[in-house]
Coordinates of C-alpha atoms and ligand atoms in Angstrom, one line a residue:
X1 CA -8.8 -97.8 40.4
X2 CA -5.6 -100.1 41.1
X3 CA -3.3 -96.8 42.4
X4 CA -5.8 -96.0 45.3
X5 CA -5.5 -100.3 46.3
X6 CA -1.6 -100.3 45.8
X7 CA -1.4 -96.8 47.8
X8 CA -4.1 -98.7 50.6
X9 CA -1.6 -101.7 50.4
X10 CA 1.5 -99.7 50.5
X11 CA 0.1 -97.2 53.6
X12 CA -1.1 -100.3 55.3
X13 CA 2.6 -102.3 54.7
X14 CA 4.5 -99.1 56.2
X15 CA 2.3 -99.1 58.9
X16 CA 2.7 -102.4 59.7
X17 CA 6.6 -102.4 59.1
X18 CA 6.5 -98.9 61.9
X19 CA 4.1 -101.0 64.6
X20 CA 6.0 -103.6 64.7
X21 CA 9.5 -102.4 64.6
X22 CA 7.6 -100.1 67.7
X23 CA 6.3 -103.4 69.6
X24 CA 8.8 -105.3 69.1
X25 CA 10.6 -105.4 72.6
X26 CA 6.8 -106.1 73.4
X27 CA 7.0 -109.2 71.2
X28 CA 10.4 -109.9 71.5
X29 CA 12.4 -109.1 75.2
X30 CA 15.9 -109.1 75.2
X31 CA 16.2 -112.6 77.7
X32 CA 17.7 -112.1 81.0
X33 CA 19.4 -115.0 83.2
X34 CA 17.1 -115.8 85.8
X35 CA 19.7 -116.3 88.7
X36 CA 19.4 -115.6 92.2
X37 CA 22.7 -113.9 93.6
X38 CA 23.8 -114.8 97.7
X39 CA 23.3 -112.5 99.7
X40 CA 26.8 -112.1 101.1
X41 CA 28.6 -109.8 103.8
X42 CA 31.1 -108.7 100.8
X43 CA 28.4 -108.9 98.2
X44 CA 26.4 -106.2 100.2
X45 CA 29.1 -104.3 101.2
X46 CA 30.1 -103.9 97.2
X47 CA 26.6 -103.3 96.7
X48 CA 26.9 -100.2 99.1
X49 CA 30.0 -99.1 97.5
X50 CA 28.1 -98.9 94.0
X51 CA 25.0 -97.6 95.0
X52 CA 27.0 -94.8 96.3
X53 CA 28.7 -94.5 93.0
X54 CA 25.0 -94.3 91.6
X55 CA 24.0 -91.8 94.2
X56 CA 20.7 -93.8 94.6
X57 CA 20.2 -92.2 97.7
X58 CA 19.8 -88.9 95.6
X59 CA 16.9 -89.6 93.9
X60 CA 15.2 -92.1 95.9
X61 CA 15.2 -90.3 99.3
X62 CA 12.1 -87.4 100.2
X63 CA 13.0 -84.7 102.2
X64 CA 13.9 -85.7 105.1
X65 CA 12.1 -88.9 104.6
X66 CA 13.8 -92.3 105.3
X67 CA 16.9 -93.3 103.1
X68 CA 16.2 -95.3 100.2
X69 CA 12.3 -95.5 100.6
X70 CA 11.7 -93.0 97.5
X71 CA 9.1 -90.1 97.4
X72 CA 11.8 -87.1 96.0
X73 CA 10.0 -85.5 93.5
X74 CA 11.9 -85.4 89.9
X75 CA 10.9 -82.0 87.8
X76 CA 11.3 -82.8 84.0
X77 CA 10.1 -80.4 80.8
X78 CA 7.2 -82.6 80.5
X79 CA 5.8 -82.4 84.2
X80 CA 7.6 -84.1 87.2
X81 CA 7.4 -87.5 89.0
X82 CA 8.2 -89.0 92.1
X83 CA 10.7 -91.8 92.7
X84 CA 9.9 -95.0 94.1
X85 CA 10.8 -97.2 97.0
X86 CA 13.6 -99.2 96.6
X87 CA 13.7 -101.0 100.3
X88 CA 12.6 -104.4 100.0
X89 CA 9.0 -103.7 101.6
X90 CA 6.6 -106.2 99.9
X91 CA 3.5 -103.9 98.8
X92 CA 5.6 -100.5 98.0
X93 CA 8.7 -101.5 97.8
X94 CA 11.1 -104.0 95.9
X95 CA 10.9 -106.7 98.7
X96 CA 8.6 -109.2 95.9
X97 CA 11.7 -108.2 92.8
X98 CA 13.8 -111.1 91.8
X99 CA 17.4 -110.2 90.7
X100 CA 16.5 -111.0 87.2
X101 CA 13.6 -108.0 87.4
X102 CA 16.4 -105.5 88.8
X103 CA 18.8 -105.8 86.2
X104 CA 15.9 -105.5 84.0
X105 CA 15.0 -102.3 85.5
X106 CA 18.4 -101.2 85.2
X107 CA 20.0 -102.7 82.2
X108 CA 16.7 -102.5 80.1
X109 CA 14.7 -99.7 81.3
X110 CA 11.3 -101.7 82.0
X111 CA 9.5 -102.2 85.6
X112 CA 8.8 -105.4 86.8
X113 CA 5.2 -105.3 85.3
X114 CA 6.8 -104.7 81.9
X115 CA 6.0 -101.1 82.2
X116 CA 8.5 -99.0 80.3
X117 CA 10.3 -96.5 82.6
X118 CA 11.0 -93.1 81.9
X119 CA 14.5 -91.4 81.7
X120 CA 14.6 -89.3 84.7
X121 CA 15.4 -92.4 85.8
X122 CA 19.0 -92.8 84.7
X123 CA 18.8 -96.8 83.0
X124 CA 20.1 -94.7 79.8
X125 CA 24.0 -94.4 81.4
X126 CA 22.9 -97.7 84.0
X127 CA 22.6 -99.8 81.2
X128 CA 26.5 -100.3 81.0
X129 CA 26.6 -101.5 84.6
X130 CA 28.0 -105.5 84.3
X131 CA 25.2 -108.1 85.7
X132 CA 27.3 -108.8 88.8
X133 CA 27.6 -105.6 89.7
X134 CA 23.4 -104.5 89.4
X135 CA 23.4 -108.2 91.7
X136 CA 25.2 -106.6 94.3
X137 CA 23.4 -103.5 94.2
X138 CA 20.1 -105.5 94.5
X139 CA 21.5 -107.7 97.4
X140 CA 22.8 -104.0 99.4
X141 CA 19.1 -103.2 98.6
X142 CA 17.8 -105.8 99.8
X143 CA 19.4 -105.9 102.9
X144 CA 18.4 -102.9 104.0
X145 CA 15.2 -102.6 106.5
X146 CA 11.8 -102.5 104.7
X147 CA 9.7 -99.3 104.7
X148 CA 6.3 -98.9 103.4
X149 CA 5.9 -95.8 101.7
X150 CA 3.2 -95.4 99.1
X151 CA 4.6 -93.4 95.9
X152 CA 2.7 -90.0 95.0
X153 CA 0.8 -90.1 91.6
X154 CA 3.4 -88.7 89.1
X155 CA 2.0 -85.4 86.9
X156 CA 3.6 -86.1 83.6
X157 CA 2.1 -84.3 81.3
X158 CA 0.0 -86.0 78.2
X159 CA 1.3 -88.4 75.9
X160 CA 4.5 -88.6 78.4
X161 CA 1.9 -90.5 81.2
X162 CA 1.1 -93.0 78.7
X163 CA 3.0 -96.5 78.0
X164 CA 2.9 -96.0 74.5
X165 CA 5.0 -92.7 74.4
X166 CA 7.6 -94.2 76.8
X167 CA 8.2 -97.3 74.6
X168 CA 8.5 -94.7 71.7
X169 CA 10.9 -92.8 73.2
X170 CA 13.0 -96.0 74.3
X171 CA 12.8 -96.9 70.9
X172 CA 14.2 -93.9 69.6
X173 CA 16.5 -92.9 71.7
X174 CA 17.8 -96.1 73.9
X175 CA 19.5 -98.9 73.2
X176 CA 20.4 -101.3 76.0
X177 CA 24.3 -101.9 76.2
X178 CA 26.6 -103.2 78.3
X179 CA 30.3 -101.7 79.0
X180 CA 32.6 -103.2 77.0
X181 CA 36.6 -102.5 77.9
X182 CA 38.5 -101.0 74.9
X183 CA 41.5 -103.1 75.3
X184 CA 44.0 -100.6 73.6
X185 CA 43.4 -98.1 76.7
X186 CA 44.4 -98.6 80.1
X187 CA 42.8 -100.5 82.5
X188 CA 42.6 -97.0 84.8
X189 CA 40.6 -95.5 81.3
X190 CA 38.5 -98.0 80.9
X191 CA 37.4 -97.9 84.6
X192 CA 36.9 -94.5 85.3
X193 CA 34.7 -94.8 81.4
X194 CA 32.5 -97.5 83.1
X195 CA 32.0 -95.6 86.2
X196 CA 31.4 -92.2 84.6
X197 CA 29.6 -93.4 81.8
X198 CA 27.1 -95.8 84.1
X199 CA 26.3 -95.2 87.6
X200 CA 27.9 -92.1 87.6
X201 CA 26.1 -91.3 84.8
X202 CA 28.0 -87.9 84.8
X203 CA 26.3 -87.0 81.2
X204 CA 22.5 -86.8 82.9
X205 CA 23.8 -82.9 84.1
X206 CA 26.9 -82.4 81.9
X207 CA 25.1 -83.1 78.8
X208 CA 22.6 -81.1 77.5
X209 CA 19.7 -82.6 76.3
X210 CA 17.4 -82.2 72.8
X211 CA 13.7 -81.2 72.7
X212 CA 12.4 -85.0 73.6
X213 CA 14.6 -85.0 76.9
X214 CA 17.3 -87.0 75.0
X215 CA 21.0 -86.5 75.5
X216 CA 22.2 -84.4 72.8
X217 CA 25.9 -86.6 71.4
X218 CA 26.5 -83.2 69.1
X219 CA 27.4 -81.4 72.9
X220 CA 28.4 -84.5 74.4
X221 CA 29.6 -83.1 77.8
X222 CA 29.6 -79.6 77.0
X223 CA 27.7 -79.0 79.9
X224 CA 24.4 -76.3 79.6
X225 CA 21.5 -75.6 81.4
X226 CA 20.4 -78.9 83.0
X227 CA 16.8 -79.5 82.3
X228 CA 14.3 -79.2 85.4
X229 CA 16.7 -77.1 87.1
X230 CA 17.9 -73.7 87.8
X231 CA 22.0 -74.6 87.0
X232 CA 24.5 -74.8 84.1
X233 CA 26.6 -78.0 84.6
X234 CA 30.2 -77.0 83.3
X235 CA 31.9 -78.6 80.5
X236 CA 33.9 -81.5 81.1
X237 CA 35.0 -81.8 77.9
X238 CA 37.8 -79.1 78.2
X239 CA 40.5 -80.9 80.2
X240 CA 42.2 -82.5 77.8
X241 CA 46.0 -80.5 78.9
X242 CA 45.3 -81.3 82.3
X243 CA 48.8 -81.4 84.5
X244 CA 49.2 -82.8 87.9
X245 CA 47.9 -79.5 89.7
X246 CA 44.5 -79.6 87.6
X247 CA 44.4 -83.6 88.1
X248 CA 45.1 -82.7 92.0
X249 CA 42.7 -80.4 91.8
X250 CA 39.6 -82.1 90.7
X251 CA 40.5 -85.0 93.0
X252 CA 40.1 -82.8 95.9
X253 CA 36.7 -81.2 94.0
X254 CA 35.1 -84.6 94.0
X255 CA 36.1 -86.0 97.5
X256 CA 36.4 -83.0 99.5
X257 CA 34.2 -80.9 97.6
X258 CA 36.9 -77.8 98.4
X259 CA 40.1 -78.0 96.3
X260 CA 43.2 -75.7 96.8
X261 CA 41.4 -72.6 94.6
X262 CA 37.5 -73.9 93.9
X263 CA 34.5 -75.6 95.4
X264 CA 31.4 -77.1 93.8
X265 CA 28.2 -76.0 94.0
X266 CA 24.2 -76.4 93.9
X267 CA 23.6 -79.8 92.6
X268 CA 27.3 -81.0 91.7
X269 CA 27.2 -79.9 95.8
X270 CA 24.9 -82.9 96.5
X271 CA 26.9 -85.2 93.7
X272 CA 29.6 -84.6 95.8
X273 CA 27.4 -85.2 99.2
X274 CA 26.1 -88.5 98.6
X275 CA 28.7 -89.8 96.1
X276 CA 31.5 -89.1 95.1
X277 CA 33.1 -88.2 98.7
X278 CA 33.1 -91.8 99.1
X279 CA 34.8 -93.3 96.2
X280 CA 38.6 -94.7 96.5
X281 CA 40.9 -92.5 95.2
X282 CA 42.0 -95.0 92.9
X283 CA 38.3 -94.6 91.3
X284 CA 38.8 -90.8 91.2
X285 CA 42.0 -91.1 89.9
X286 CA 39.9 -93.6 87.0
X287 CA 37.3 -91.0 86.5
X288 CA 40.0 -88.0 86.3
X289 CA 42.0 -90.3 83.7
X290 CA 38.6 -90.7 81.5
X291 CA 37.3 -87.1 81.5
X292 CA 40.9 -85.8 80.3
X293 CA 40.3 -88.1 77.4
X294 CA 37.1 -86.5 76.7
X295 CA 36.4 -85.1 73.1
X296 CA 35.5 -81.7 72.5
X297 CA 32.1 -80.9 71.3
X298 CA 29.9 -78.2 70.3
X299 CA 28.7 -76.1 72.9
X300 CA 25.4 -75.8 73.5
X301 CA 23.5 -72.5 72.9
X302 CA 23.5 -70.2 76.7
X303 CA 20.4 -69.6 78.3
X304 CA 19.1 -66.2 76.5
X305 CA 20.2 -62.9 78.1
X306 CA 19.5 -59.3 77.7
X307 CA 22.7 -57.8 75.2
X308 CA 24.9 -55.2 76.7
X309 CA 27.0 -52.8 74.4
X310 CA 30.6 -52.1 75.1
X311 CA 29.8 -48.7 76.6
X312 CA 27.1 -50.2 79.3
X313 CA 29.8 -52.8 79.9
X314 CA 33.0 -50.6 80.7
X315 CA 30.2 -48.6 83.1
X316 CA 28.9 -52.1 85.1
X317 CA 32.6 -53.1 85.5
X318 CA 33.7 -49.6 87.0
X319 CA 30.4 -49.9 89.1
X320 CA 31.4 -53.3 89.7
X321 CA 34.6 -53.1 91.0
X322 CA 33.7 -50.7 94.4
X323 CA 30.5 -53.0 94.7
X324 CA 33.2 -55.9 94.9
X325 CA 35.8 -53.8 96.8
X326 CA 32.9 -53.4 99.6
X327 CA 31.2 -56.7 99.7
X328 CA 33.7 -59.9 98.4
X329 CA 37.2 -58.4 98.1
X330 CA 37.2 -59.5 101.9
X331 CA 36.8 -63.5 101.1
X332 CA 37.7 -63.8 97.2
X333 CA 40.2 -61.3 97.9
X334 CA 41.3 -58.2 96.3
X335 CA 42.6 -60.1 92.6
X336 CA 39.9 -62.9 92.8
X337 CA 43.0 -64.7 94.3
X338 CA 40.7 -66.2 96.6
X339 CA 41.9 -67.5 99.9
X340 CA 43.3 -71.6 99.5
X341 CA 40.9 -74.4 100.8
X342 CA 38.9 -71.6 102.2
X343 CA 37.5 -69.4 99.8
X344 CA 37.4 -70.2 95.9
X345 CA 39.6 -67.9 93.5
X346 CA 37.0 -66.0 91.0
X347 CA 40.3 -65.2 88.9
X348 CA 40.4 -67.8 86.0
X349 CA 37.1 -69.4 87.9
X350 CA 35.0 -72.0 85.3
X351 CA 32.1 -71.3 86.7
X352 CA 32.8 -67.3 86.8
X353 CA 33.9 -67.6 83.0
X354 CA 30.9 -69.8 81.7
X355 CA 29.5 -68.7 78.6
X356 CA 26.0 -67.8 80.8
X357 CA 26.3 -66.1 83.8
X358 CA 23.7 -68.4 85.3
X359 CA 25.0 -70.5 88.3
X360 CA 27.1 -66.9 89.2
X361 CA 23.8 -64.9 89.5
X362 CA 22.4 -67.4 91.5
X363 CA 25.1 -67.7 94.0
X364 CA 25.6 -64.4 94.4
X365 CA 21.9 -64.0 95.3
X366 CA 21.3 -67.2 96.8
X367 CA 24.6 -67.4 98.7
X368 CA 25.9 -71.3 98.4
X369 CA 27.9 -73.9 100.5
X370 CA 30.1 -76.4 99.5
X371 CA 29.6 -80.1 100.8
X372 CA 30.5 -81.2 104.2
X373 CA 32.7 -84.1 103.4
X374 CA 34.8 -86.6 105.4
X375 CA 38.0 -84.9 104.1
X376 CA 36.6 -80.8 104.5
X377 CA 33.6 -81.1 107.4
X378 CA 33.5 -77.4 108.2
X379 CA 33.4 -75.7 104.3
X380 CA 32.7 -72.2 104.6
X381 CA 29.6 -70.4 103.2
X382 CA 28.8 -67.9 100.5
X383 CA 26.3 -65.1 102.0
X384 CA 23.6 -64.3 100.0
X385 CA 23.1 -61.2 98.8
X386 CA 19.5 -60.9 97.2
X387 CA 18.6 -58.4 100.1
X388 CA 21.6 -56.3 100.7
X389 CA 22.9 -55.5 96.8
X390 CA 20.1 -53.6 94.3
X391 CA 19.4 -55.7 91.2
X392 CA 22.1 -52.8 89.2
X393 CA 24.8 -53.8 91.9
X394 CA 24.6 -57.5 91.3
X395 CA 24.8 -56.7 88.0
X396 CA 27.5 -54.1 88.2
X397 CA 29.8 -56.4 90.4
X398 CA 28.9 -59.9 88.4
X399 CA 30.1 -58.0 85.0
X400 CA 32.7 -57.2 87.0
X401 CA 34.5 -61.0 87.9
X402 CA 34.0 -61.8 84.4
X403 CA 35.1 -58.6 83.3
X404 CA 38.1 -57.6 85.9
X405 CA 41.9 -59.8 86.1
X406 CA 41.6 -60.2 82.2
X407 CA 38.4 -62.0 81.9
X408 CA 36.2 -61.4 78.6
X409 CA 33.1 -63.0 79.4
X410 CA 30.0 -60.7 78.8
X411 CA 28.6 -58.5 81.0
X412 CA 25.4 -58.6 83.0
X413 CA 22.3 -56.6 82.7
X414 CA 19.9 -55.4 85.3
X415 CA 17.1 -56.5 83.9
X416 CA 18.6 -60.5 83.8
X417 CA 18.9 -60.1 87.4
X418 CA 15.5 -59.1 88.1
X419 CA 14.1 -62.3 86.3
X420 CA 15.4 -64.5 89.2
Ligands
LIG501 C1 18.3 -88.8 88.8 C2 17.4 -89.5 89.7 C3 17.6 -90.9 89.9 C4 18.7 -91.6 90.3 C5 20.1 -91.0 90.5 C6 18.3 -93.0 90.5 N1 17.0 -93.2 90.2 FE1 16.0 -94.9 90.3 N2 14.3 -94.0 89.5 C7 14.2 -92.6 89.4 C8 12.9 -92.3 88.9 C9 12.3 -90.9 88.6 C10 12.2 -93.5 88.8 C11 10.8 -93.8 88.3 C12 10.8 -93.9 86.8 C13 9.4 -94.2 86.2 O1 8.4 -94.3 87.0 O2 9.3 -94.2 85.0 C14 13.2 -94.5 89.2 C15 12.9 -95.9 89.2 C16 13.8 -96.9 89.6 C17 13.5 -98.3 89.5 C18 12.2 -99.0 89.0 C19 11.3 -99.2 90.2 C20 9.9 -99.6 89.8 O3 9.1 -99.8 90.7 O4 9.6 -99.8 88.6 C21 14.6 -98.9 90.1 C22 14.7 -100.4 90.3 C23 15.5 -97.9 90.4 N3 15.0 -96.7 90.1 C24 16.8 -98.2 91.0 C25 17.8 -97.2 91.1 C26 19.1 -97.5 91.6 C27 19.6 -98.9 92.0 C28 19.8 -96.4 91.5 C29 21.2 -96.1 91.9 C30 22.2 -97.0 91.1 C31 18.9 -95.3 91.1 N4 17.6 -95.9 90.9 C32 19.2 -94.0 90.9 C33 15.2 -91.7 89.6 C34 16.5 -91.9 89.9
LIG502 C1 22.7 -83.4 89.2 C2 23.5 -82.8 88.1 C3 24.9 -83.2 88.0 C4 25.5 -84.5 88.0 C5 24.7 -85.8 88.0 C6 26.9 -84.3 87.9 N1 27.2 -83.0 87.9 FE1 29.1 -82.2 87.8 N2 28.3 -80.3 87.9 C7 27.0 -80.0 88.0 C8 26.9 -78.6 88.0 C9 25.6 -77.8 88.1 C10 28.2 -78.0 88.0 C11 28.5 -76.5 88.1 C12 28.6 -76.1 89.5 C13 29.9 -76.3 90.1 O1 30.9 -76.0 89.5 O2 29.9 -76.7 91.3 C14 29.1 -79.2 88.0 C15 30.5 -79.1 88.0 C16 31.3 -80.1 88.0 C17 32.8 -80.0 88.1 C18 33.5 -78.8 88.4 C19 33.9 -78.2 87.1 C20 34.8 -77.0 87.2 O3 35.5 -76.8 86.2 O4 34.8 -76.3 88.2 C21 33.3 -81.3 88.0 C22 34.7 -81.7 88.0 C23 32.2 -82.2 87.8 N3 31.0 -81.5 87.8 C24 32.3 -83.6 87.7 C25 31.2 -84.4 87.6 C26 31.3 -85.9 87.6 C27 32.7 -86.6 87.5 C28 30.1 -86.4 87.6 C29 29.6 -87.8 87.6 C30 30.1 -88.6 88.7 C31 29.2 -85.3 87.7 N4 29.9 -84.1 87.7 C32 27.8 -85.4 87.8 C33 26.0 -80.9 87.9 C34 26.1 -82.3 88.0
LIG503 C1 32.1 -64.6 103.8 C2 32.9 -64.8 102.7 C3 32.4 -64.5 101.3 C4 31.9 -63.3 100.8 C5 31.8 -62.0 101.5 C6 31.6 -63.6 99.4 N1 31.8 -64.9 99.1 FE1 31.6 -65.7 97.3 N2 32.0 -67.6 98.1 C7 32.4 -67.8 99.4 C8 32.5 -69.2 99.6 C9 32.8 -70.0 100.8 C10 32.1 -69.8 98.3 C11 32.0 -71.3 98.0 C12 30.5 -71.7 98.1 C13 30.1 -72.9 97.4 O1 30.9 -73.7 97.1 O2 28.9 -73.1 97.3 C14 31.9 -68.7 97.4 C15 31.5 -68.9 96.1 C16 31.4 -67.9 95.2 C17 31.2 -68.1 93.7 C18 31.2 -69.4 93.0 C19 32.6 -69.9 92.8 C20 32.7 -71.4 92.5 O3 33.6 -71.8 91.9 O4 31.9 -72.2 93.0 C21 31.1 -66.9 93.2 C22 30.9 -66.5 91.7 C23 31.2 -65.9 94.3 N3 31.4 -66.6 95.4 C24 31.1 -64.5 94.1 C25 31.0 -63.6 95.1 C26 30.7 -62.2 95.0 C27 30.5 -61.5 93.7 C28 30.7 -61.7 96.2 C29 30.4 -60.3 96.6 C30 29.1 -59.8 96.2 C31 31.0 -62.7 97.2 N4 31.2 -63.9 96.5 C32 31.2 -62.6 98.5 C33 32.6 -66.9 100.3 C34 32.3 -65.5 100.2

């Protein structure tokens, strides 16, 4: 019976091969210089800078709880978890972390235990950050006062709570890397790619992501419904003709949060918040540079609406237009025109003419402010309108925007509205 040994051998050999190529950052981790960085006025004031870059704050603050000390509840697909404390307290927080376990944690993805992290954590763009820069991050952290705060028990679903299907996920879908300059661009392209491909990490919204919670590189900032949450990120990918007035534009949409004819809103809202409001223009300016140069890709498949015949449509938009006359003509004005800095124009609006009518429905209902910023403190507000408009009128007047001023996005149905 020599087959059944050889196929034994040949089951155990593949096995072997597929463990070890598995454990292997087990057996073998990537080294990482054990230096101590100074803790210097300009090194923590840099560190500041960057950590705003990485919006940090985002994730690692509770509501209402104290900056930095962690406890905001992450929602993935796969259940949600809690973020932890990154003040340099001894027993909850980073205060016993060399700078050597930091830049592990962000360049590699692994705690200071060993344990392998999971993506919601953002190490996947992070990675690219230079060492000196995650050493002046780590000094700004641990500068600031301690807090003890004890992290909640995350509620991953199973495998995803286990060590073993984090390190396969890592293994299949990570690769540590840092940012390397491509030295036939511009030193303002190369920039704004290191900042929006690492801390900003931009892609974690703008690119949808596959079945394991990967990033999808097929839809490589095509934007899509973001996982965990209730919003479409927009594309990103579509500037590639931008002029000066679209460049001016999302300048003053990423430090003002209120350009000339838009505003940003839901979570891009708090990107802008804690983020990018604070970056120097020239980093903007980096950032704009980059994203013009982004390739097209596929776009991702919209979030699953109820069909609406051509009939139904030409009825909702008629509908639509008195429902708008009455209740928006006032702010967005009587085109979509808008009113400048004040209230966005829905005429030739991204987020009006996405492929799902998602993010519109839920302002519409919700109602929705822009950021306060440094540059726009006083933004005005979207009412909401879940209790004054019937489910057929939000309908009616959201077919209508992206219907009316010679839009041709489809139209709404009822029924989609009532699912919210
Ligand atoms: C999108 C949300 C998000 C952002 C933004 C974010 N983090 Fe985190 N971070 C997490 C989550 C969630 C975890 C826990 C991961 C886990 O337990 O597997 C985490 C874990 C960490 C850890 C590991 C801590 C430990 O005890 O193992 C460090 C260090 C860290 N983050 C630093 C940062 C820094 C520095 C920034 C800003 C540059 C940042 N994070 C931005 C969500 C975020
Ligand atoms: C937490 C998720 C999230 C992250 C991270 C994020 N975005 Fe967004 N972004 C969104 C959503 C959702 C929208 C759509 C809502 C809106 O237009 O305000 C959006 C919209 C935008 C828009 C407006 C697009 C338009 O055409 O009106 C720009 C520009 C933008 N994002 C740039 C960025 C950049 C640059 C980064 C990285 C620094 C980034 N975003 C990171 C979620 C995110
Ligand atoms: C009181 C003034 C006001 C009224 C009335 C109003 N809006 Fe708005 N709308 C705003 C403001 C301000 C924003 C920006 C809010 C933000 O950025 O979150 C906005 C944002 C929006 C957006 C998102 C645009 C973008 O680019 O972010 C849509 C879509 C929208 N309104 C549709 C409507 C519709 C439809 C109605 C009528 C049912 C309406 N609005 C009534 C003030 C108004």
């Amino acid at each position: 019976m020599n087959w059944l040994k050889l196929a034994t051998a040949s089951i155990l050999g593949v096995g072997l091969i597929a463990g070890l190529w598995l454990i292997w950052p087990v057996l073998f981790p990537t080294p990482v210089a054990d230096t101590q960085p100074a803790m210097t006025p300009e090194r923590i004031e840099r560190g500041a800078y960057l950590a705003r870059a990485g919006n940090c704050i985002g994730c690692h603050t509770a509501k209402s709880g104290p900056p930095y000390a962690g406890g905001r509840r992450v929602p993935t697909p796969f259940g949600s978890l809690y973020t932890t404390n990154l003040t340099p307290d001894d027993a909850t927080g980073l205060g016993q972390w060399s700078a050597a376990d930091f830049y592990r944690a962000m360049h590699l993805g692994r705690s200071k235990n060993g344990g392998f992290l999971l993506p919601a954590f953002p190490f996947t763009s992070y990675t690219r950050i230079t060492r000196e820069d995650s050493d002046a991050l780590y000094v700004f952290l641990q500068s600031l006062a301690p807090v003890e705060r004890v992290r909640p028990p995350s509620d991953m679903r199973f495998p995803f709570d286990t060590q073993l299907a984090r390190l396969g996920w890592q293994r299949l879908f990570f690769k540590p890397s840092t940012f390397e300059p491509d030295p036939k661009a511009s030193a303002a392209w190369n920039r704004g790619a290191y900042l929006v491909e690492g801390l900003g990490h931009c892609s974690a919204c703008h690119t949808i992501r596959g079945p394991l919670g990967e990033e999808s590189q097929a839809h490589a900032y095509a934007g899509g419904p973001i996982a965990g949450m209730e919003w479409d990120a927009l594309p990103l990918n579509l500037n590639r003709r931008m002029n000066d007035v679209d460049r001016r534009e999302m300048h003053a949409l990423l430090k003002a949060g209120t350009s000339r004819d838009n505003a940003v809103s839901g979570p891009m809202a708090e990107v802008v918040f804690n983020s990018t409001q604070y970056l120097d223009d020239s980093d903007l300016d980096a950032m704009i540079t980059y994203i013009a140069s982004l390739p097209v890709t596929d776009s991702p498949a919209p979030r699953v609406t109820t069909r609406v015949d051509g009939v139904r449509r030409s009825e909702l938009i008629k509908q639509g237009s008195v429902v708008y006359a009455n209740h928006c003509a006032d702010c967005h004005g009587r085109d979509g025109e808008g009113q400048p800095f004040t209230y966005p124009a829905l005429a030739n609006n991204p987020l009006v003419l996405a492929p799902s009518a998602n993010n519109a429905i839920r302002i519409v209902l919700d109602g929705g402010f822009a950021p306060s910023t440094a540059a726009h403190p006083r933004p005005h507000g979207m009412p909401p309108f879940s209790h004054q408009l019937s489910d057929e009128e939000i309908a009616a007047v959201i077919s209508y925007i992206r219907g009316a001023w010679g839009h041709d996005a489809s139209a709404v149905a009822a029924a989609d509205i009532a699912r919210y």
